[in-house]
Short mmCIF file of C-alpha atoms in Angstrom, two decimals:
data_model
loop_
_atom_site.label_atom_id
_atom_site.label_comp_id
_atom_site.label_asym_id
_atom_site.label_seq_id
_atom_site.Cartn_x
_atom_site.Cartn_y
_atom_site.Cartn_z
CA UNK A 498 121.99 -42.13 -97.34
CA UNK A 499 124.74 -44.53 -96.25
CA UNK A 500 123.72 -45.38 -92.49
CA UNK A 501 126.93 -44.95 -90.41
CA UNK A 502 127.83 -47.96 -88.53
CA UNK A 503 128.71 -47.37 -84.85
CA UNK A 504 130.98 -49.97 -82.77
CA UNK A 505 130.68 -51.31 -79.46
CA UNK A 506 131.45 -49.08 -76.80
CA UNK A 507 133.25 -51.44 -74.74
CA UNK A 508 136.15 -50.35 -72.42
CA UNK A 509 139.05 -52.88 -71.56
CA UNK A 510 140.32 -52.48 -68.24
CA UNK A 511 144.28 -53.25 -69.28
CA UNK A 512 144.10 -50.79 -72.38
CA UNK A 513 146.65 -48.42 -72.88
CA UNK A 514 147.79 -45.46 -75.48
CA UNK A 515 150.10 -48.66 -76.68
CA UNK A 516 147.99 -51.19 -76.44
CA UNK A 517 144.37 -51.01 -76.78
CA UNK A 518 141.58 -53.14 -77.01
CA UNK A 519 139.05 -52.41 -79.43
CA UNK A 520 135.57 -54.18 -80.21
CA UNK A 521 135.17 -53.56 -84.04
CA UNK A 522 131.56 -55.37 -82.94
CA UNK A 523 128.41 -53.56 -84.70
CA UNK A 524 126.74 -51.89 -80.96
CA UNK A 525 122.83 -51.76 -81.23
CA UNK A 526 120.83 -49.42 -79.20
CA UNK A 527 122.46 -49.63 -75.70
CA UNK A 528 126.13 -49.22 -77.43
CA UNK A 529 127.61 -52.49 -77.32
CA UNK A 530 127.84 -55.33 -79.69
CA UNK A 531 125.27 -58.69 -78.97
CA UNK A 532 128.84 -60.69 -77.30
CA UNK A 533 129.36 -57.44 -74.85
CA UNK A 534 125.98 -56.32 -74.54
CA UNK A 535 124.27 -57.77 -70.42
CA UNK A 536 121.15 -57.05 -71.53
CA UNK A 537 120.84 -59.85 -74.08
CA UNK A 538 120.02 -63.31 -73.38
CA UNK A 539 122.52 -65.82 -74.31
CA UNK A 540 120.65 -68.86 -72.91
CA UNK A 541 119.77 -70.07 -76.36
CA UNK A 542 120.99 -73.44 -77.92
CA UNK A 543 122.12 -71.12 -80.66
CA UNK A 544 124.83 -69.13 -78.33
CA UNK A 545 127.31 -71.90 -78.94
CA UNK A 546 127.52 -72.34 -82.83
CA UNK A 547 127.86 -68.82 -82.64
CA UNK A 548 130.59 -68.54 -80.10
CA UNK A 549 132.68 -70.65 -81.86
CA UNK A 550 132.34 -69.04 -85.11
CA UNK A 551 132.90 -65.54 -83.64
CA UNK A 552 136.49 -66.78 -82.17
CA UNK A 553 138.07 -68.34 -84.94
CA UNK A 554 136.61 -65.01 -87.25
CA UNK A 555 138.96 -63.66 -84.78
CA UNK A 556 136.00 -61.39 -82.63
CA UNK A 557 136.67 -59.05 -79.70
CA UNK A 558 136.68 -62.30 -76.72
CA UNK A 559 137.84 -60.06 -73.88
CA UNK A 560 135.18 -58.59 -71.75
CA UNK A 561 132.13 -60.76 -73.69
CA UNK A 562 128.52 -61.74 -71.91
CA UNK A 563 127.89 -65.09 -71.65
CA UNK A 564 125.80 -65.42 -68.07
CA UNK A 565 123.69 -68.47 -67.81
CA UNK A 566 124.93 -69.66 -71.78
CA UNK A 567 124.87 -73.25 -72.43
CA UNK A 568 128.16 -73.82 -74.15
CA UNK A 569 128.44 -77.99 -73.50
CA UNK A 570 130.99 -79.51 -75.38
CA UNK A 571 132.08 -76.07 -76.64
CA UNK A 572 135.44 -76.15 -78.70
CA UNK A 573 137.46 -72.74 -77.87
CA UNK A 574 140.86 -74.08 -78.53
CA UNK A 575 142.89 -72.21 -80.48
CA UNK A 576 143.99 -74.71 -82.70
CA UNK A 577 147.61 -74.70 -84.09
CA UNK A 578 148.07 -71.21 -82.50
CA UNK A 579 150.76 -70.64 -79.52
CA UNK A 580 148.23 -68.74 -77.72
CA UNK A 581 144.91 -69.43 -76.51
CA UNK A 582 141.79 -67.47 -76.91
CA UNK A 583 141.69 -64.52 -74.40
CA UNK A 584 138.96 -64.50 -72.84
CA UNK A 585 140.15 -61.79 -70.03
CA UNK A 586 137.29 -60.06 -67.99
CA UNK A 587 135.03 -62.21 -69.46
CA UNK A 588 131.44 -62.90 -67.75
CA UNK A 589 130.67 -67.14 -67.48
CA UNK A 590 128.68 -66.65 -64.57
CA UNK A 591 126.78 -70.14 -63.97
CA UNK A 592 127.39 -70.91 -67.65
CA UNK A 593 127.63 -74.45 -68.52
CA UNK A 594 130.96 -75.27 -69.85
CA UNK A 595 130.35 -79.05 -69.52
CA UNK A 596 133.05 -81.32 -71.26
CA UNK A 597 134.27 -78.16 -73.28
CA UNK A 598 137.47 -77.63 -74.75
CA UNK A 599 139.20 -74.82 -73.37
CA UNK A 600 143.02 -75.54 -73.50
CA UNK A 601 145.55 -73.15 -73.17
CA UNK A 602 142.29 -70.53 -72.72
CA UNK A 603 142.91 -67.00 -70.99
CA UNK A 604 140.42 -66.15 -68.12
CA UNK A 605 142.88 -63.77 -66.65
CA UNK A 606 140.03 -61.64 -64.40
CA UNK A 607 137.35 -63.37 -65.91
CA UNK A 608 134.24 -64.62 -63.52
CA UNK A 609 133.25 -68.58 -63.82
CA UNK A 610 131.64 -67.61 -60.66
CA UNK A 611 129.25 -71.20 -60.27
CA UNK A 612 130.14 -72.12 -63.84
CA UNK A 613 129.64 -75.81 -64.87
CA UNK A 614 133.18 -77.14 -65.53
CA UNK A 615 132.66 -80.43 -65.07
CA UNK A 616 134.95 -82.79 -67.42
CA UNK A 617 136.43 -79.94 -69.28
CA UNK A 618 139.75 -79.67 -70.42
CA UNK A 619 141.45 -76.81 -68.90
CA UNK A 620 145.08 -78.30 -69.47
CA UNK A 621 146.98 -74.81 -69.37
CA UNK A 622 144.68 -72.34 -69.11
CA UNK A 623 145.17 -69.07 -67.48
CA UNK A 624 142.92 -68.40 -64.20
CA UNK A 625 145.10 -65.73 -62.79
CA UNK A 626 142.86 -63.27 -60.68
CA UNK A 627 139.36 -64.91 -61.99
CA UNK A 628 136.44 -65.39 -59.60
CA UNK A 629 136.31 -68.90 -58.88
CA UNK A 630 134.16 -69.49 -56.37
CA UNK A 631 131.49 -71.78 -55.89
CA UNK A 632 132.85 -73.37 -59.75
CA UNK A 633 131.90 -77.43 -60.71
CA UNK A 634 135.33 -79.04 -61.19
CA UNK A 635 134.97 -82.89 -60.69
CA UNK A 636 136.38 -84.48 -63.84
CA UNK A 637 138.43 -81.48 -65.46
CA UNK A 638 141.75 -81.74 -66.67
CA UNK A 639 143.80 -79.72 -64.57
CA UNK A 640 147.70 -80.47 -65.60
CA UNK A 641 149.72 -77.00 -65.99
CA UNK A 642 146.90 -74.51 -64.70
CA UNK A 643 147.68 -71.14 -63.85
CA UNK A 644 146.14 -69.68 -60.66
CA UNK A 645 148.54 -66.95 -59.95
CA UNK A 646 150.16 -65.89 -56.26
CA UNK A 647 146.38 -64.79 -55.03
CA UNK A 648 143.12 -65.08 -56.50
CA UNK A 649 140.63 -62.52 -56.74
CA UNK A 650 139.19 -62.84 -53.10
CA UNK A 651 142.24 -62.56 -51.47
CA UNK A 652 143.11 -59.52 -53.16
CA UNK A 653 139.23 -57.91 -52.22
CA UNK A 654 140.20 -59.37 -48.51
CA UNK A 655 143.99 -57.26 -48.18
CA UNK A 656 141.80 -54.22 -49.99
CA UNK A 657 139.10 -54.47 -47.21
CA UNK A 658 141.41 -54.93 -44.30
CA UNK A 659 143.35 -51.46 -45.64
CA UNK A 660 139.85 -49.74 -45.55
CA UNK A 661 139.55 -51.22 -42.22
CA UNK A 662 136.73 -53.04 -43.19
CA UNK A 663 136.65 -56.04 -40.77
CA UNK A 664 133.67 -57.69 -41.94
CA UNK A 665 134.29 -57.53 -45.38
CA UNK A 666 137.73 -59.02 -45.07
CA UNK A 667 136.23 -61.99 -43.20
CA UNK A 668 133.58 -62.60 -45.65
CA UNK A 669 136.56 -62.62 -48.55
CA UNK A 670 139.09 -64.62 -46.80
CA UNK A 671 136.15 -67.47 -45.89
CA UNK A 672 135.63 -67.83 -50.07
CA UNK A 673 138.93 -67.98 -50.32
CA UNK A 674 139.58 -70.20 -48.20
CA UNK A 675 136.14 -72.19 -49.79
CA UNK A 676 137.84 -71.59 -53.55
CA UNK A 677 141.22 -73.23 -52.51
CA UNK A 678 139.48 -76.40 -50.53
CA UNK A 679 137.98 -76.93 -53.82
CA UNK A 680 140.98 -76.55 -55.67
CA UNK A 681 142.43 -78.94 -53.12
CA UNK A 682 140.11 -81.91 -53.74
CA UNK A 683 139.84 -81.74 -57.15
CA UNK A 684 143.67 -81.83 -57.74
CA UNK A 685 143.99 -84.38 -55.28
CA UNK A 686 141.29 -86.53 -56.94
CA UNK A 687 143.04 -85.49 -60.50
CA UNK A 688 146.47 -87.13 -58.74
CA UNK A 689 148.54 -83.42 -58.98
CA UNK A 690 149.72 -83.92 -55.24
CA UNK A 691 152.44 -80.72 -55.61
CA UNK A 692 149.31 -78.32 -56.75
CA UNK A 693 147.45 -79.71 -53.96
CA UNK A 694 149.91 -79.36 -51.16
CA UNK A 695 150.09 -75.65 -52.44
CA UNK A 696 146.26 -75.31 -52.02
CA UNK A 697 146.25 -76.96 -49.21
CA UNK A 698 148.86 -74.10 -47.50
CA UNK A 699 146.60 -71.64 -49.06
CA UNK A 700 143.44 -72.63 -47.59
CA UNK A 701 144.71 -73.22 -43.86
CA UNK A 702 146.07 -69.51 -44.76
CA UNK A 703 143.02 -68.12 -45.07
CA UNK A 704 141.49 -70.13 -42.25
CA UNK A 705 144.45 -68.22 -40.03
CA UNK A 706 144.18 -64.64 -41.03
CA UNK A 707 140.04 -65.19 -40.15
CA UNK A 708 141.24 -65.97 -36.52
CA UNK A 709 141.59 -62.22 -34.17
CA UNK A 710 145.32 -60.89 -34.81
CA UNK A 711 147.13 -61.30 -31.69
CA UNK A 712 144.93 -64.39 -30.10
CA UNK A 713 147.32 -68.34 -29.87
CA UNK A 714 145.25 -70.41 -32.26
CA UNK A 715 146.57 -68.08 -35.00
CA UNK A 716 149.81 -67.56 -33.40
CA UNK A 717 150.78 -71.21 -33.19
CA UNK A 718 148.82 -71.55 -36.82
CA UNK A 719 152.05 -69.09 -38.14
CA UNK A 720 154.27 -71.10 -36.21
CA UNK A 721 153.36 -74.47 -38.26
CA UNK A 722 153.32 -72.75 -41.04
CA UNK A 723 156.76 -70.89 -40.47
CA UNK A 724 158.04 -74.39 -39.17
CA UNK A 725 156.87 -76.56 -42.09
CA UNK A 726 154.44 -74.84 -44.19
CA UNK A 727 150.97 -76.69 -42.64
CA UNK A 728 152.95 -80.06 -43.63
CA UNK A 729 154.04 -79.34 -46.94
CA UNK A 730 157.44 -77.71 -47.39
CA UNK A 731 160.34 -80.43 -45.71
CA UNK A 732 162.60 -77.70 -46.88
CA UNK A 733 161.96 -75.37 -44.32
CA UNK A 734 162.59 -77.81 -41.58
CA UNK A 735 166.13 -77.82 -42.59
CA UNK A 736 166.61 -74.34 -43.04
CA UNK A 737 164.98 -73.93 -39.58
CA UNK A 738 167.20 -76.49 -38.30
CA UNK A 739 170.54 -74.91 -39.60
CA UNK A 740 169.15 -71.63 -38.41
CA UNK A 741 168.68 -72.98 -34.44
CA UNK A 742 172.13 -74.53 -34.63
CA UNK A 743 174.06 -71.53 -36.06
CA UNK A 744 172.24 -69.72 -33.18
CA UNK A 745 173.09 -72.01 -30.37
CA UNK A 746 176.40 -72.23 -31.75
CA UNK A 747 177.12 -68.38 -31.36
CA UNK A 748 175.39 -68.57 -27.95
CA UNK A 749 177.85 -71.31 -26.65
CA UNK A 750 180.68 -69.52 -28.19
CA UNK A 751 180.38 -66.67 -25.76
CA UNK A 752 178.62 -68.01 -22.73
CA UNK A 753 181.36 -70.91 -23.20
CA UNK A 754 181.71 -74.65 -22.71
CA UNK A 755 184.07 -77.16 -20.46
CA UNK A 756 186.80 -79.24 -22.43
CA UNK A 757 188.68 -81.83 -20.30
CA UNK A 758 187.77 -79.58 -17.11
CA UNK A 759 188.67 -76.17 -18.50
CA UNK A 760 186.27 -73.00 -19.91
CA UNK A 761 186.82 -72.07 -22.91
CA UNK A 762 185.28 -69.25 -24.61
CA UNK A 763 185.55 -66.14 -27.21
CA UNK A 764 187.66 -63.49 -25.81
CA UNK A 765 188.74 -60.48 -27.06
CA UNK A 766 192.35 -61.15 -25.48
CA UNK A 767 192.62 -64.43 -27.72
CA UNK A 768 194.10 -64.26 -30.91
CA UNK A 769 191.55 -64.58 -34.00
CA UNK A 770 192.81 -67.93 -35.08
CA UNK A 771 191.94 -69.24 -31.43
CA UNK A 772 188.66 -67.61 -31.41
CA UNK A 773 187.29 -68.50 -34.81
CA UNK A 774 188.97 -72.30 -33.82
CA UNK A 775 186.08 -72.60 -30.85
CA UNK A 776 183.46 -70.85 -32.40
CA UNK A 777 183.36 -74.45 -35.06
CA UNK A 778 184.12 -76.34 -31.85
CA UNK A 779 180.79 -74.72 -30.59
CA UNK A 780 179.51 -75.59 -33.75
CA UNK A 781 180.38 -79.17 -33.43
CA UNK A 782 179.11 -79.15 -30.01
CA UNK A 783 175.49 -77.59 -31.62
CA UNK A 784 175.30 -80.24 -33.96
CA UNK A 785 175.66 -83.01 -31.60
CA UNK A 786 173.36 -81.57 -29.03
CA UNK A 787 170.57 -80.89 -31.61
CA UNK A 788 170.20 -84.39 -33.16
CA UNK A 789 170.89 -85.45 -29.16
CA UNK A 790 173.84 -87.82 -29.82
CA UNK A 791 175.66 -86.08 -26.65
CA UNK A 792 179.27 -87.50 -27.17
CA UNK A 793 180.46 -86.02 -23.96
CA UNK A 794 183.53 -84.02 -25.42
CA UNK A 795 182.68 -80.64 -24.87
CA UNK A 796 179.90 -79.97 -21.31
CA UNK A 797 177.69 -76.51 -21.17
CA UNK A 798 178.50 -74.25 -17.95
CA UNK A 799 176.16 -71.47 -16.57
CA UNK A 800 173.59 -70.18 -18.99
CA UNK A 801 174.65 -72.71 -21.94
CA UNK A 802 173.44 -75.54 -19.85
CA UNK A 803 169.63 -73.87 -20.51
CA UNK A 804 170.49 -73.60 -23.66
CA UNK A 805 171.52 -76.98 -24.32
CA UNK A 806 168.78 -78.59 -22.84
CA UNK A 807 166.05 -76.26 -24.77
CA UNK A 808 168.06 -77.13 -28.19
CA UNK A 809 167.94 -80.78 -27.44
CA UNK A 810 164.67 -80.93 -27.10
CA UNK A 811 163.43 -78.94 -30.14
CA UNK A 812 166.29 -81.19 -31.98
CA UNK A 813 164.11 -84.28 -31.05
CA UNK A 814 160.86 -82.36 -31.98
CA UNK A 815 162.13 -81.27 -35.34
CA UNK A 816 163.97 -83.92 -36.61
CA UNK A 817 160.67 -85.92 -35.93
CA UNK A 818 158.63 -83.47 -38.00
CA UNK A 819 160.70 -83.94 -40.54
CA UNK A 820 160.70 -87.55 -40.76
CA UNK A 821 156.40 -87.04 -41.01
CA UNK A 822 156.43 -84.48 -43.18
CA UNK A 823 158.96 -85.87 -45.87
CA UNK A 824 156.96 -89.46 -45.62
CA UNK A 825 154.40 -87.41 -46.29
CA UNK A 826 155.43 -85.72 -49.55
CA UNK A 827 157.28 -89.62 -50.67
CA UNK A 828 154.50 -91.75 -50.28
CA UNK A 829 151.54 -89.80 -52.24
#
């Protein structure tokens, strides 16, 4: 009698009645093929020859085994192919992928939890929602990687916090905020300043949401942040700026302002014309209070004289920031 062959038992996480992802693997006596099969060693010098030959034969990568496998110098590009292998939900936990080729790879929810990257190439690969932490990077190519909005841990942190688990959440956000300082020195010592000033708002993120909800280190941490992004975002500087201005500028146009000795204001007895013709003189007057030139023109009265003084002085504080924080950004 013919002995029937039965296939690996594996179950992809993303498939669906339209898409599903099937192991046509050979399973052995636990129901999974050797690649998907935790019970197997794959610490042997063999695992790599074999790993290579499995991918290009065009083998089930998604979901595969390799914990502890010493894959140095391993070559899983997939060469003249848009698309890289797809190695999604894959297990490299503490594997050694030293100096391997891994271009354009997919580790889309994969673990390299304490894998051995050092001086791979990793140009383009996917590392959207993979567990990253405590991973080898020094020397790695790093140009074009994908991390994704939030990496595993800070997804497991926002979970715990809904289940009101406090402790958990706190143990998440601190490897998060571990996995992005990484992230942050390697691309800084790789030269990708614009990935690193995004990790570096990530990590000083997940420093702040550790701190107790309502207490002033985290409150004036969201205020930096808000203000200038931790140092890294000029942009919002100005859009603050405009913001304050527009908002004086509507203050002064009701509480009013002195011209050549007489109040003016908004009034609903005015016609439009005069009206909308004082609200951009109070807009003039906003500018030139807020970068302090003070030409003397227009003089607050009553409650805009508070306000004048308080917009004056966060003029001088912000258009300082902004003068650090876009040296900053220019001279790296």
């Amino acid at each position: 009698m013919n002995k029937i062959k039965l296939l690996c038992q594996y179950q992809d996480p993303d498939s669906t009645e339209q898409q599903a992802y099937c192991c046509q693997g050979e399973a052995n006596g636990s129901g999974f093929c050797y690649w998907h099969d935790q019970a197997i060693d794959k610490t042997g010098a063999e695992v790599k020859q074999r790993l290579e030959k499995y991918a290009q034969e065009g083998g089930m990568l998604r979901g595969i085994i390799l914990t502890r496998a010493q894959l140095q110098g391993i070559d899983l590009v997939n060469h003249d192919k848009r698309l890289g292998y797809d190695f999604s939900y894959a297990d490299f936990y503490h594997a050694n992928l030293r100096s391997g080729h891994l271009f354009n790879i997919n580790l889309q929810h994969a673990s390299v939890m304490k894998a051995d990257l050092r001086d791979a190439n990793l140009n383009c690969a996917n590392l959207s929602s993979a567990n990253l932490l405590g991973v080898k990077w020094i020397g790695s190519k790093f140009e074009n990687v994908k991390i994704g909005d939030k990496i595993k841990q800070e997804l497991a942190a926002r979970a715990a916090l809904l289940a009101k688990d406090k402790q958990a959440n706190i143990d998440f956000l601190e490897q998060a905020e571990e996995i992005y300082r990484d992230l942050r020195k390697h691309a800084e010592h790789q030269g990708i300043f614009t990935l690193s000033g995004y990790f570096i708002q990530k990590e000083l993120t997940m420093r702040r949401l550790q701190l107790p909800r309502y207490s002033i280190k985290r409150t004036i941490s969201k205020l930096v942040d808000i203000f200038c992004g931790y140092g890294e975002a000029p942009l919002r500087i100005i859009g603050l700026s405009m913001a304050i201005i527009l908002l004086c500028a509507i203050i002064y146009a009701f509480t009013g302002l002195s011209y050549n000795g007489e109040i003016q204001a908004v009034s609903s007895e005015q016609l439009m014309e005069e009206n909308v013709a004082f609200f951009f003189s109070s807009l003039y007057y906003s500018v030139v209070t807020f970068t302090t030139l003070g030409y003397g023109d227009f003089t607050p009265v009553g409650i805009s004289r508070a306000i004048a003084a308080l917009e004056a002085f966060t003029g001088s504080f912000t258009i300082a920031l902004f003068v650090v924080v876009f040296v900053k950004k220019m001279t790296r």
